[in-house]
XYZ file of C-alpha atoms in Angstrom:
751
model
C 64.030 70.965 120.845
C 67.159 72.279 119.987
C 70.332 70.671 119.175
C 73.655 72.565 119.146
C 77.989 71.550 118.197
C 80.323 73.429 117.388
C 80.681 72.853 113.935
C 77.625 75.039 113.212
C 77.095 76.652 109.623
C 77.763 79.683 108.131
C 75.411 82.507 107.919
C 74.527 82.758 104.195
C 74.935 86.687 102.858
C 72.794 88.728 103.516
C 73.629 90.572 99.863
C 73.514 87.864 96.993
C 76.280 88.142 94.284
C 73.956 90.447 92.027
C 73.259 92.433 95.071
C 76.884 93.629 96.056
C 78.066 94.306 92.557
C 75.549 97.268 92.759
C 76.388 97.645 95.959
C 79.731 98.098 94.733
C 79.075 100.333 91.810
C 77.285 102.933 93.965
C 79.958 103.294 96.369
C 82.419 103.175 93.251
C 80.378 106.183 91.727
C 79.488 108.252 95.413
C 83.768 107.605 96.337
C 84.065 109.268 92.978
C 82.207 112.677 93.997
C 84.005 112.892 97.854
C 86.488 115.008 98.515
C 89.465 114.182 101.327
C 87.307 115.729 104.078
C 84.252 114.434 103.320
C 85.971 110.779 102.929
C 87.695 111.409 106.766
C 84.195 112.616 107.694
C 82.254 108.933 107.087
C 85.320 107.556 109.961
C 84.133 110.132 112.702
C 81.928 108.518 115.033
C 80.565 111.338 117.639
C 77.801 111.611 120.741
C 74.965 112.897 121.221
C 74.927 114.504 124.275
C 72.083 117.046 124.470
C 70.713 117.692 121.424
C 67.053 120.283 121.835
C 64.727 119.190 119.862
C 64.294 122.276 117.442
C 68.130 123.642 117.650
C 70.347 120.472 115.623
C 71.277 123.170 113.146
C 72.528 125.513 115.809
C 74.893 122.203 117.525
C 78.186 120.943 116.902
C 76.794 118.242 115.330
C 74.859 119.722 113.130
C 77.256 122.062 111.315
C 80.079 118.602 111.065
C 76.484 117.534 109.685
C 75.759 119.894 106.977
C 79.514 119.971 106.135
C 79.471 116.323 105.285
C 82.045 115.368 108.019
C 80.564 113.377 110.530
C 79.605 109.974 109.808
C 77.739 108.685 113.301
C 76.507 109.417 115.905
C 76.018 107.467 119.562
C 73.156 108.214 122.409
C 70.834 110.435 120.758
C 67.770 109.250 122.130
C 64.756 110.328 120.290
C 63.499 109.838 117.208
C 62.355 113.472 116.336
C 66.558 114.539 117.019
C 67.499 110.948 114.997
C 65.063 113.062 112.265
C 66.091 116.581 112.949
C 69.951 115.842 112.462
C 69.746 113.156 109.631
C 67.410 115.757 107.296
C 70.447 117.669 107.999
C 73.099 115.702 106.803
C 70.426 114.879 103.869
C 69.312 117.841 102.587
C 72.607 120.660 103.343
C 75.575 118.666 103.091
C 77.099 118.116 99.539
C 76.713 114.438 99.019
C 73.689 113.854 101.184
C 75.415 111.458 102.978
C 72.961 109.797 105.344
C 74.567 108.954 109.149
C 74.256 106.088 110.864
C 72.689 106.388 114.876
C 73.598 103.500 116.663
C 73.197 103.164 120.820
C 74.213 101.116 123.281
C 70.812 98.124 123.015
C 72.764 95.193 125.301
C 69.705 93.360 126.514
C 66.032 94.917 124.954
C 64.905 98.163 125.075
C 62.115 99.742 126.485
C 61.145 96.695 126.671
C 63.905 94.555 129.040
C 65.472 91.024 128.459
C 67.684 89.692 131.582
C 71.309 90.482 131.023
C 73.352 88.691 128.664
C 74.908 86.910 131.338
C 71.470 85.597 132.753
C 70.261 85.006 129.160
C 72.993 82.481 128.320
C 72.202 80.778 131.683
C 68.551 79.657 130.554
C 70.981 78.026 127.023
C 67.716 78.691 124.691
C 69.316 80.420 122.202
C 65.933 80.996 120.403
C 64.229 82.683 122.818
C 67.460 84.394 123.132
C 67.784 85.502 119.087
C 63.675 86.327 119.585
C 64.610 88.907 122.417
C 67.588 90.538 120.275
C 64.435 90.678 117.511
C 62.171 92.314 119.309
C 65.709 94.797 120.608
C 65.868 96.184 117.299
C 62.573 96.606 116.556
C 61.708 98.694 119.204
C 64.917 100.268 118.879
C 65.202 100.772 115.077
C 61.712 102.570 116.002
C 63.756 104.942 118.182
C 65.270 105.464 115.190
C 68.509 103.078 116.220
C 70.351 101.446 113.252
C 73.468 100.881 115.002
C 73.575 98.620 118.416
C 76.640 97.472 120.550
C 75.947 94.431 121.148
C 76.546 91.546 121.320
C 80.022 91.172 123.910
C 80.913 88.025 123.071
C 84.126 88.346 125.546
C 85.350 85.177 127.021
C 85.214 85.762 131.138
C 86.947 83.953 133.859
C 87.094 86.616 136.605
C 83.856 87.815 138.033
C 85.470 90.402 139.753
C 85.816 92.246 136.453
C 81.864 93.682 136.069
C 81.317 93.254 132.446
C 81.257 89.693 132.580
C 77.765 91.020 133.309
C 77.468 92.137 129.445
C 78.995 88.308 128.453
C 77.307 84.521 127.893
C 80.176 83.350 130.423
C 83.576 81.229 131.455
C 83.131 79.011 127.788
C 83.780 80.093 124.351
C 81.328 77.829 122.824
C 78.690 79.661 124.907
C 79.698 82.821 123.525
C 80.186 82.119 120.150
C 76.428 80.560 119.853
C 74.810 83.176 121.641
C 76.595 85.787 119.970
C 75.165 84.281 116.700
C 71.695 84.041 117.819
C 71.925 88.067 118.958
C 73.226 89.247 115.411
C 70.797 86.760 113.858
C 68.185 88.296 115.480
C 69.121 92.072 115.289
C 70.134 92.102 111.722
C 67.505 89.355 110.841
C 68.082 90.430 106.549
C 68.592 94.667 107.571
C 64.793 94.786 107.285
C 63.097 98.506 108.952
C 62.639 96.765 111.827
C 66.686 95.254 111.999
C 69.738 97.125 113.288
C 72.588 96.236 112.841
C 75.346 94.769 114.978
C 78.309 96.051 116.520
C 80.413 92.710 117.998
C 82.301 93.323 121.369
C 85.375 93.881 122.588
C 87.943 92.563 120.344
C 90.110 91.222 121.593
C 90.784 89.989 125.085
C 88.844 91.918 127.202
C 87.886 89.895 129.467
C 90.507 88.873 130.432
C 91.725 92.470 132.721
C 94.685 90.646 134.287
C 92.950 91.068 138.237
C 89.918 91.973 136.686
C 89.859 95.583 136.668
C 88.528 96.718 134.016
C 90.157 98.784 131.277
C 93.362 97.075 133.126
C 95.552 95.090 130.277
C 95.951 91.679 129.484
C 98.902 89.053 128.387
C 98.887 85.830 126.930
C 100.470 83.112 124.564
C 99.010 82.783 120.867
C 98.223 79.229 122.278
C 95.478 80.735 124.167
C 94.021 83.453 122.615
C 93.205 80.683 119.861
C 92.683 77.742 121.749
C 90.130 79.750 124.831
C 89.348 83.341 123.256
C 88.976 84.095 120.005
C 86.614 80.822 118.564
C 83.153 83.219 120.109
C 84.730 86.383 117.201
C 85.775 83.377 114.936
C 81.558 82.877 115.235
C 80.133 86.088 115.133
C 81.948 86.867 112.070
C 80.820 83.735 110.241
C 76.843 84.406 111.622
C 77.560 87.156 109.633
C 78.167 90.048 111.626
C 77.659 93.825 109.714
C 80.716 95.859 112.922
C 82.954 94.623 115.329
C 84.105 97.255 117.946
C 87.780 96.919 119.160
C 88.627 96.473 122.568
C 90.802 98.688 124.910
C 93.173 96.464 125.966
C 97.380 95.715 124.291
C 97.661 92.253 122.480
C 101.748 91.645 122.365
C 101.798 94.255 124.307
C 99.917 96.839 120.826
C 96.547 98.614 121.545
C 94.489 96.614 120.137
C 91.984 99.077 118.190
C 95.695 99.756 116.710
C 97.295 95.710 116.489
C 97.103 95.208 112.882
C 98.037 91.290 113.585
C 94.746 91.396 115.633
C 92.487 93.757 113.008
C 93.890 92.642 109.709
C 95.863 89.444 110.339
C 93.523 87.196 111.926
C 89.653 89.113 111.615
C 90.016 89.850 107.502
C 92.283 87.398 105.994
C 92.088 84.609 108.607
C 88.331 84.977 109.402
C 87.344 86.417 106.426
C 85.499 89.354 107.982
C 84.224 92.449 105.741
C 82.414 94.426 107.520
C 83.386 97.972 109.641
C 85.454 98.096 112.716
C 85.118 100.406 115.515
C 87.347 101.995 118.140
C 85.426 101.799 121.924
C 84.560 104.864 123.154
C 88.060 107.481 122.497
C 90.096 104.796 122.417
C 93.023 106.037 119.788
C 93.685 108.272 122.242
C 94.015 105.980 124.485
C 96.530 104.447 122.567
C 98.678 107.313 123.217
C 98.240 106.991 127.734
C 99.582 102.986 126.431
C 102.663 104.610 125.743
C 102.337 104.692 121.767
C 103.251 108.090 120.117
C 100.785 111.195 119.703
C 97.246 112.080 118.531
C 99.236 111.655 114.879
C 100.841 108.195 115.431
C 98.407 106.752 116.894
C 95.664 107.405 114.352
C 97.769 106.209 111.564
C 98.622 103.623 113.351
C 95.150 102.850 113.837
C 93.906 103.005 110.282
C 96.704 101.182 108.982
C 95.909 98.176 111.190
C 91.962 98.343 109.786
C 89.980 100.341 112.223
C 87.424 102.325 110.220
C 85.582 104.408 112.628
C 87.072 106.612 114.819
C 84.680 106.102 117.957
C 85.032 109.430 119.902
C 88.162 110.298 119.971
C 88.102 113.384 117.121
C 90.965 111.891 116.271
C 90.735 111.117 112.579
C 88.926 114.381 111.982
C 92.195 115.666 113.267
C 94.849 114.295 112.455
C 94.198 112.220 108.692
C 94.645 114.897 106.472
C 97.959 115.679 108.323
C 99.149 111.781 108.366
C 98.199 111.741 104.778
C 100.714 114.426 103.700
C 103.554 113.091 105.503
C 103.337 109.364 104.139
C 102.399 107.906 107.173
C 98.846 107.155 105.643
C 97.457 106.685 102.204
C 94.956 107.556 100.379
C 93.845 104.332 99.637
C 94.249 103.138 103.260
C 91.542 106.582 104.136
C 89.491 105.561 100.890
C 89.915 101.575 102.556
C 88.433 102.512 105.595
C 85.199 104.851 103.531
C 83.956 102.652 101.454
C 83.443 99.905 104.316
C 81.341 102.676 107.041
C 79.551 103.325 103.400
C 78.698 99.567 102.368
C 77.808 99.400 106.375
C 74.703 102.395 105.177
C 74.036 100.937 102.114
C 73.105 97.357 103.443
C 70.540 99.341 106.511
C 69.440 100.900 103.661
C 70.200 104.554 104.348
C 70.356 105.007 100.514
C 67.672 104.562 99.406
C 65.284 105.437 102.227
C 67.744 107.936 105.030
C 64.045 108.102 107.473
C 63.430 104.479 106.714
C 63.376 103.785 111.478
C 62.394 107.190 111.903
C 58.464 106.026 111.436
C 56.162 107.874 113.667
C 53.491 105.379 113.406
C 56.244 102.494 114.807
C 57.403 105.330 117.338
C 54.635 104.225 119.516
C 53.101 101.064 118.953
C 56.066 99.021 118.633
C 57.368 99.545 122.286
C 56.348 97.776 125.235
C 53.926 95.457 123.837
C 52.054 92.657 125.399
C 53.900 90.479 122.735
C 57.379 91.670 124.104
C 56.485 92.149 128.218
C 55.905 88.030 127.961
C 58.867 86.771 126.190
C 60.393 89.422 128.331
C 59.190 87.640 131.499
C 58.962 83.881 129.698
C 62.930 84.201 128.782
C 63.414 85.537 132.419
C 61.535 82.811 134.113
C 64.156 80.425 132.195
C 67.768 82.607 133.168
C 66.618 81.528 136.695
C 69.018 79.190 138.948
C 67.849 77.497 141.294
C 71.057 76.301 143.492
C 70.032 74.868 146.213
C 66.272 73.639 147.679
C 66.671 71.911 151.065
C 63.526 70.057 151.768
C 61.963 70.926 148.496
C 60.904 74.042 150.615
C 60.451 75.981 146.442
C 58.245 76.353 145.377
C 56.357 78.009 148.142
C 52.554 77.753 148.545
C 49.781 80.904 147.662
C 48.737 80.733 151.347
C 49.973 81.797 154.884
C 52.011 85.752 155.616
C 54.733 85.537 153.366
C 57.648 88.422 154.630
C 59.512 89.985 151.753
C 61.848 91.196 153.180
C 65.484 93.299 151.549
C 66.445 96.557 149.923
C 65.954 94.875 146.754
C 62.135 93.817 146.942
C 60.560 97.122 146.251
C 62.856 98.636 143.533
C 61.417 99.941 140.400
C 64.551 101.828 138.987
C 67.206 98.288 139.520
C 64.557 96.098 137.456
C 66.288 96.346 134.094
C 70.087 96.073 135.241
C 72.904 96.899 134.330
C 73.656 98.589 130.323
C 69.842 99.067 130.627
C 70.178 102.806 127.822
C 66.001 102.590 126.682
C 64.321 101.436 130.026
C 61.248 103.536 131.029
C 61.294 101.889 135.170
C 57.783 104.226 135.830
C 55.794 101.145 133.421
C 57.313 97.944 135.728
C 56.044 96.098 138.790
C 58.096 95.943 141.345
C 59.012 92.089 143.492
C 56.439 93.383 145.856
C 53.540 94.351 143.833
C 54.269 90.957 141.475
C 54.031 89.446 144.893
C 51.058 91.720 146.164
C 49.330 90.637 142.890
C 50.029 86.667 142.385
C 48.829 86.009 145.893
C 45.491 88.614 146.005
C 43.083 86.718 147.897
C 45.353 83.785 149.019
C 48.434 84.987 150.973
C 49.361 88.701 153.442
C 52.188 89.564 151.882
C 54.169 91.937 154.405
C 57.624 94.101 153.696
C 60.541 95.723 155.007
C 63.802 97.276 153.087
C 65.435 95.647 156.686
C 69.355 98.062 155.240
C 71.099 99.828 152.919
C 73.233 97.886 150.174
C 75.472 99.229 151.902
C 76.613 100.668 155.370
C 79.204 103.321 154.137
C 76.998 105.858 151.943
C 79.386 106.712 149.628
C 80.592 102.921 148.876
C 76.426 103.006 147.768
C 76.158 105.843 145.934
C 79.167 104.865 143.475
C 77.723 101.322 143.149
C 74.189 103.903 142.321
C 75.239 105.562 139.484
C 71.759 106.811 138.935
C 69.906 104.028 140.070
C 69.510 105.067 143.571
C 67.753 103.194 146.561
C 66.157 105.226 149.587
C 69.250 105.734 152.282
C 67.338 103.989 155.680
C 68.644 104.200 159.278
C 70.689 100.701 158.752
C 69.119 99.824 162.767
C 65.680 100.447 162.489
C 65.485 98.588 159.504
C 66.447 96.007 160.440
C 64.216 96.142 163.299
C 61.249 96.574 161.630
C 62.122 93.643 159.089
C 62.644 91.211 161.723
C 59.333 92.282 163.462
C 57.703 90.996 159.544
C 60.177 88.243 159.774
C 59.132 86.886 163.392
C 55.588 87.689 162.413
C 55.266 84.999 158.997
C 55.690 82.088 157.879
C 58.291 82.225 154.654
C 60.810 84.510 154.759
C 62.167 86.141 150.621
C 65.126 87.764 151.276
C 65.397 90.055 147.950
C 69.362 90.771 148.594
C 72.399 91.362 146.922
C 73.763 93.474 144.048
C 72.071 97.224 142.451
C 71.783 96.695 139.067
C 74.811 99.163 138.544
C 77.696 97.372 140.983
C 78.572 95.070 137.307
C 78.729 96.203 134.211
C 81.266 98.972 132.780
C 83.676 99.940 135.735
C 82.002 97.739 138.173
C 84.830 95.745 138.777
C 85.078 94.269 143.063
C 87.021 93.095 144.741
C 84.893 91.322 146.909
C 82.213 89.262 145.661
C 80.543 88.289 149.357
C 77.335 89.833 150.288
C 77.756 93.353 151.611
C 78.447 93.958 154.807
C 75.113 95.065 156.238
C 72.802 92.997 154.001
C 74.482 89.882 155.386
C 74.536 90.943 158.974
C 70.382 91.443 157.619
C 70.068 88.001 156.731
C 71.656 86.219 159.552
C 69.803 88.084 161.771
C 67.204 86.667 159.152
C 67.943 83.007 159.551
C 68.198 83.156 163.082
C 63.849 83.890 163.528
C 64.263 79.748 162.625
C 61.987 81.008 159.639
C 62.601 79.201 156.729
C 63.964 80.672 154.255
C 64.294 81.824 150.687
C 67.109 84.023 148.914
C 66.808 85.802 146.210
C 70.332 86.780 145.274
C 70.163 89.893 142.261
C 73.510 89.935 141.012
C 75.294 90.298 137.474
C 78.323 87.780 138.330
C 78.996 84.716 140.255
C 79.272 86.556 144.464
C 80.281 84.029 146.854
C 77.725 81.842 148.776
C 80.083 79.913 151.066
C 77.307 81.103 154.815
C 73.992 81.649 152.426
C 74.435 77.257 151.172
C 75.734 76.095 155.213
C 72.807 78.778 156.562
C 70.357 79.321 154.177
C 67.179 76.592 153.316
C 66.518 77.402 149.843
C 68.613 80.275 147.407
C 67.126 81.203 143.313
C 69.599 83.344 141.329
C 67.348 85.849 139.813
C 70.118 87.968 138.503
C 68.744 91.582 136.922
C 65.723 90.294 134.726
C 64.470 92.959 132.928
C 61.847 95.040 133.398
C 59.627 91.840 133.820
C 61.655 90.627 137.077
C 58.900 90.839 139.571
C 56.228 89.165 138.186
C 59.092 86.444 136.325
C 60.205 85.587 139.990
C 56.529 84.749 140.727
C 56.130 82.390 138.198
C 58.976 80.286 139.438
C 58.673 81.268 143.616
C 54.820 79.591 143.731
C 55.469 77.050 140.983
C 53.927 78.557 137.996
C 56.759 77.297 136.333
C 59.673 75.379 137.202
C 63.404 76.571 136.803
C 65.688 75.925 134.315
C 68.586 77.525 133.782
C 72.152 76.370 134.351
C 74.954 78.034 135.181
C 77.538 79.530 133.125
C 79.734 80.781 135.187
C 81.262 78.609 137.803
C 80.590 79.880 141.538
C 83.763 80.321 143.715
C 83.489 79.351 147.869
C 86.615 81.661 148.056
C 87.636 85.442 146.872
C 91.452 83.535 146.659
C 91.046 80.842 144.441
C 89.482 83.329 141.724
C 89.791 82.753 138.372
C 88.153 80.189 138.852
C 86.525 78.331 135.436
C 85.550 74.758 134.395
C 87.588 74.107 130.975
C 91.069 75.052 132.543
C 93.784 72.989 132.367
C 95.706 70.393 134.814
C 98.803 70.502 136.797
C 101.329 68.180 137.414
C 100.912 67.612 140.425
C 96.492 68.227 140.300
C 94.793 66.969 143.525
C 91.764 64.903 143.010
C 88.104 66.579 142.735
C 86.469 66.497 146.018
C 89.546 66.061 148.106
C 88.875 67.051 151.693
C 92.734 67.435 152.928
C 95.558 69.542 151.726
C 97.507 67.614 150.001
C 101.713 68.863 150.613
C 103.358 69.374 147.511
C 99.974 69.407 145.164
C 98.550 72.740 143.727
C 95.853 73.591 146.721
C 95.409 75.500 148.715
C 96.452 74.991 153.684
C 92.746 76.742 154.501
C 90.265 75.646 151.839
C 89.435 72.727 148.810
C 89.815 73.569 145.589
C 86.424 72.798 144.608
C 84.570 75.395 143.304
C 80.560 76.797 145.425
C 78.525 75.330 142.283
C 80.089 74.293 138.724
C 79.866 75.259 135.345
C 76.385 73.901 134.536
C 74.805 73.652 137.466
C 70.925 74.360 138.176
C 67.902 72.686 140.255
C 65.009 72.309 138.939
C 61.465 71.163 141.288
C 62.407 68.377 140.179
C 64.780 64.538 139.609
C 66.447 63.558 136.403
C 68.691 60.722 135.915
C 71.394 60.081 133.157
C 71.686 56.272 132.131
C 75.541 55.080 130.752
C 76.602 56.416 127.345
C 76.456 54.289 124.278
C 78.779 54.822 121.187
C 77.851 53.702 117.998
C 81.776 53.187 116.954
C 84.312 53.418 119.863
C 86.819 54.106 117.236
C 86.131 57.069 114.609
C 89.199 57.822 112.107
C 89.402 61.569 111.265
C 87.506 62.213 108.571
C 84.196 60.337 109.862
C 81.453 60.888 112.455
C 80.218 58.982 116.208
C 76.964 59.082 117.508
C 77.126 59.200 121.417
C 73.804 58.067 122.568
C 72.149 58.457 126.213
C 68.167 57.987 128.170
C 67.253 61.684 130.554
C 64.892 60.406 132.579
C 62.667 62.813 134.521
C 61.854 61.411 138.058
C 60.164 63.706 140.212
C 57.033 65.058 139.853
C 57.520 67.929 137.946
C 56.998 68.165 134.321
C 59.647 70.035 133.010
C 63.012 71.334 131.413
C 66.488 69.933 131.358
C 69.450 70.798 129.723
C 71.797 67.888 128.372
C 75.497 68.922 128.470
C 77.932 67.796 125.830
C 81.869 68.246 126.869
C 84.726 65.703 125.809
C 87.914 65.212 127.325
C 91.739 65.190 124.750
C 93.816 62.766 127.529
C 96.951 62.706 125.376
C 97.884 65.927 122.754
C 100.939 67.829 121.724
C 99.962 70.609 123.468
C 98.703 70.323 127.593
C 94.651 70.536 126.917
C 91.985 71.481 129.132
C 90.329 68.960 132.002
C 87.217 68.814 129.908
C 84.710 70.972 126.737
C 81.273 72.080 126.316
C 80.526 70.465 122.840
C 77.038 70.823 122.455
C 74.060 70.593 124.363
C 70.176 70.474 123.828
C 67.344 71.386 125.608
C 64.253 69.050 126.291
C 61.097 68.703 127.962
C 60.129 65.776 130.033
C 56.741 65.310 131.705
C 56.399 63.581 135.076
C 57.681 59.807 133.937
C 59.413 60.663 130.571
C 62.346 59.261 128.932
C 64.127 60.667 125.960
C 66.282 59.240 124.538
C 68.974 62.531 122.887
C 71.834 61.382 120.407
C 75.234 64.179 119.620
C 77.353 63.357 116.811
C 80.713 63.928 117.876
C 82.831 65.215 114.419
C 86.725 65.928 113.495
C 85.790 69.257 114.293
C 84.660 68.790 118.060
C 87.982 67.228 118.756
C 90.624 69.779 117.089
C 92.569 72.180 118.380
C 95.115 74.915 117.684
C 98.418 73.398 118.498
C 101.907 75.000 118.878
C 101.970 75.714 115.672
C 98.724 77.764 115.613
C 97.544 74.378 113.162
C 93.972 73.235 113.669
C 94.685 70.321 114.006
C 92.886 66.081 115.000
C 95.779 64.374 116.390
C 95.116 60.573 117.346
C 94.130 59.365 120.006
C 92.024 59.340 122.598
C 88.709 60.862 124.281
C 86.419 61.251 127.120
C 82.920 61.452 125.801
C 80.873 62.636 128.458
C 77.322 63.391 129.104
C 75.165 64.603 131.987
C 73.752 67.893 133.757
C 76.090 70.376 135.330
C 79.576 69.373 134.146
C 80.699 68.287 137.256
C 78.457 65.386 137.116
C 78.562 62.962 133.680
C 78.880 60.377 132.614
C 81.070 58.882 130.853
C 82.546 57.116 126.926
C 86.027 56.239 125.597
C 86.524 57.292 121.715
C 89.826 56.161 120.175
C 90.784 58.777 116.616
C 93.239 56.831 114.838
């Protein structure tokens, strides 16, 4: 059992007070020997590019490393290349300062785990932490010591492709998942641990129109109450580094926003690690209209940006800025110190090659242990959205037609932002089904369609993970032929891997044209249809919900997707995933999220008619298709009424909320019990409900368990209009249930 509350403990520092003193002394002594160029060099991060083994010394990176003018490198793949570059830095530069090697290790390395949005739908923090531990183990075996994860952006607009990299729309859940990932990556900074980089600080998930890199603008009250919490929790979890976001905050690019980077992150939250820009962000400050490169450099450094990622701006301009007085040597020293301290924490000064162990490069990759962990977590992430007449689980018998362009793809299994994957090692869904049903049932397969009818649109969505183009008419005819000969149809449809992620915004989230035509034709056969919806975001499934028998949202489950889907389809495991994003009925409802503020003229949930002069649409009702926290099971659960240990509490007290949950069905299964609160009256408008805790429990068929949550003052606090974190007296709704729209309620009064 894992019981989660807002009042989480702060992770103890990796370094003891004595070790902190040792680090300070070491860095002091080293910096006393450094020239200005060497200090600026530590702030310079460049991409690896195409480094040829044995030729690193002759590359531009090798030249800079030998001069001590390069502090870190990203996206060099291969332990041999990394070791060669590290040897140049250590043996050729004047002071022998080692470099940090970073990479986008987002949801696994060679063993690929489900995309982060999917992982959050497991609500299984221990499994998520274990996945990060395995990812760090594999990445460090390849020389990587710094991973650009977790992303903890609150994401309320599914048009934004990078929602796939988040934990969804809830601040607390983003923070808890982020903290679990940080613990898994960093551990105690041993040789199998990497430094986490929390991103994107801040408000990146609020991009207007869901278009990547776009403008964001909001009040500071909203920042503190809806968007900042997961970043603060990441600091409390001990994150070693942060990455600033591309967008503006209060009109100022985050990379150069001193209030954001220094006043909030460092002074208020006490973050003591280093902060890097996102790719080329200092140069993008000029595009935002801030000034020429030297102006942007000075503003970014003084705002609190320590490392310049890939713009070359610091290395080109900082000495000039120092000479003209727009920065001071103290500004440069502070940034340099933070980078050197990170290298000290990673153990690179004691052993620059600690992440270049040749034995680990093979034995720690894609092991049976890591594959099992990925398979188990993937099965927990799948969300059963509909199951008419209990069609699922399927029996292992008869004739099964697998149809769809995602049913036999190998290179799309890992999902977006997978930089260490080896697709040739992975099992497709078709292969997994054939293995799972061998000797028991017959599996036939047809691709059925392309992803998009238009070849150029599909090419834009592929980004190196192509699916073979077919003649749509012929492919559909073949699919319908095998479908008519089958007992049940499994339709593997939805998004390609790279249709979600960075630079993958979509204006229409319905199933793409030719795929929808295929699905409609399959349904028209009259055979039972199971839709496996592949996606990296909430998609519009209104027609599917009305017409398809069963819908299982499988996201992108990673390298073990095929076997994990079979585990759930055929009943070896019971689905337990719960949505961490709202699924709307219509594009016009977006953005749509459960913890919204009320209006002065709200329409009640479930209203079936248009109401003039109230907040609703003429052509569609307000309710979502699937609410936050929703997910079906092969069994059923019932919830008793909430019992409070007291009906009132003081502003320093605690009250226990208790509920009995029963498994009333035929399958042993897991349930995610969710706790929400609502502040009925406050000095500012408060959300209609907010997630404050959850517990994932296992119940045998017929078993009941009593679950308790401690309601603490911090759970009920918020930032008021003066940005003070306060608990105001009054009445609160305490709500517990299986999802955000199915809750038992009790009233608690704070006096």
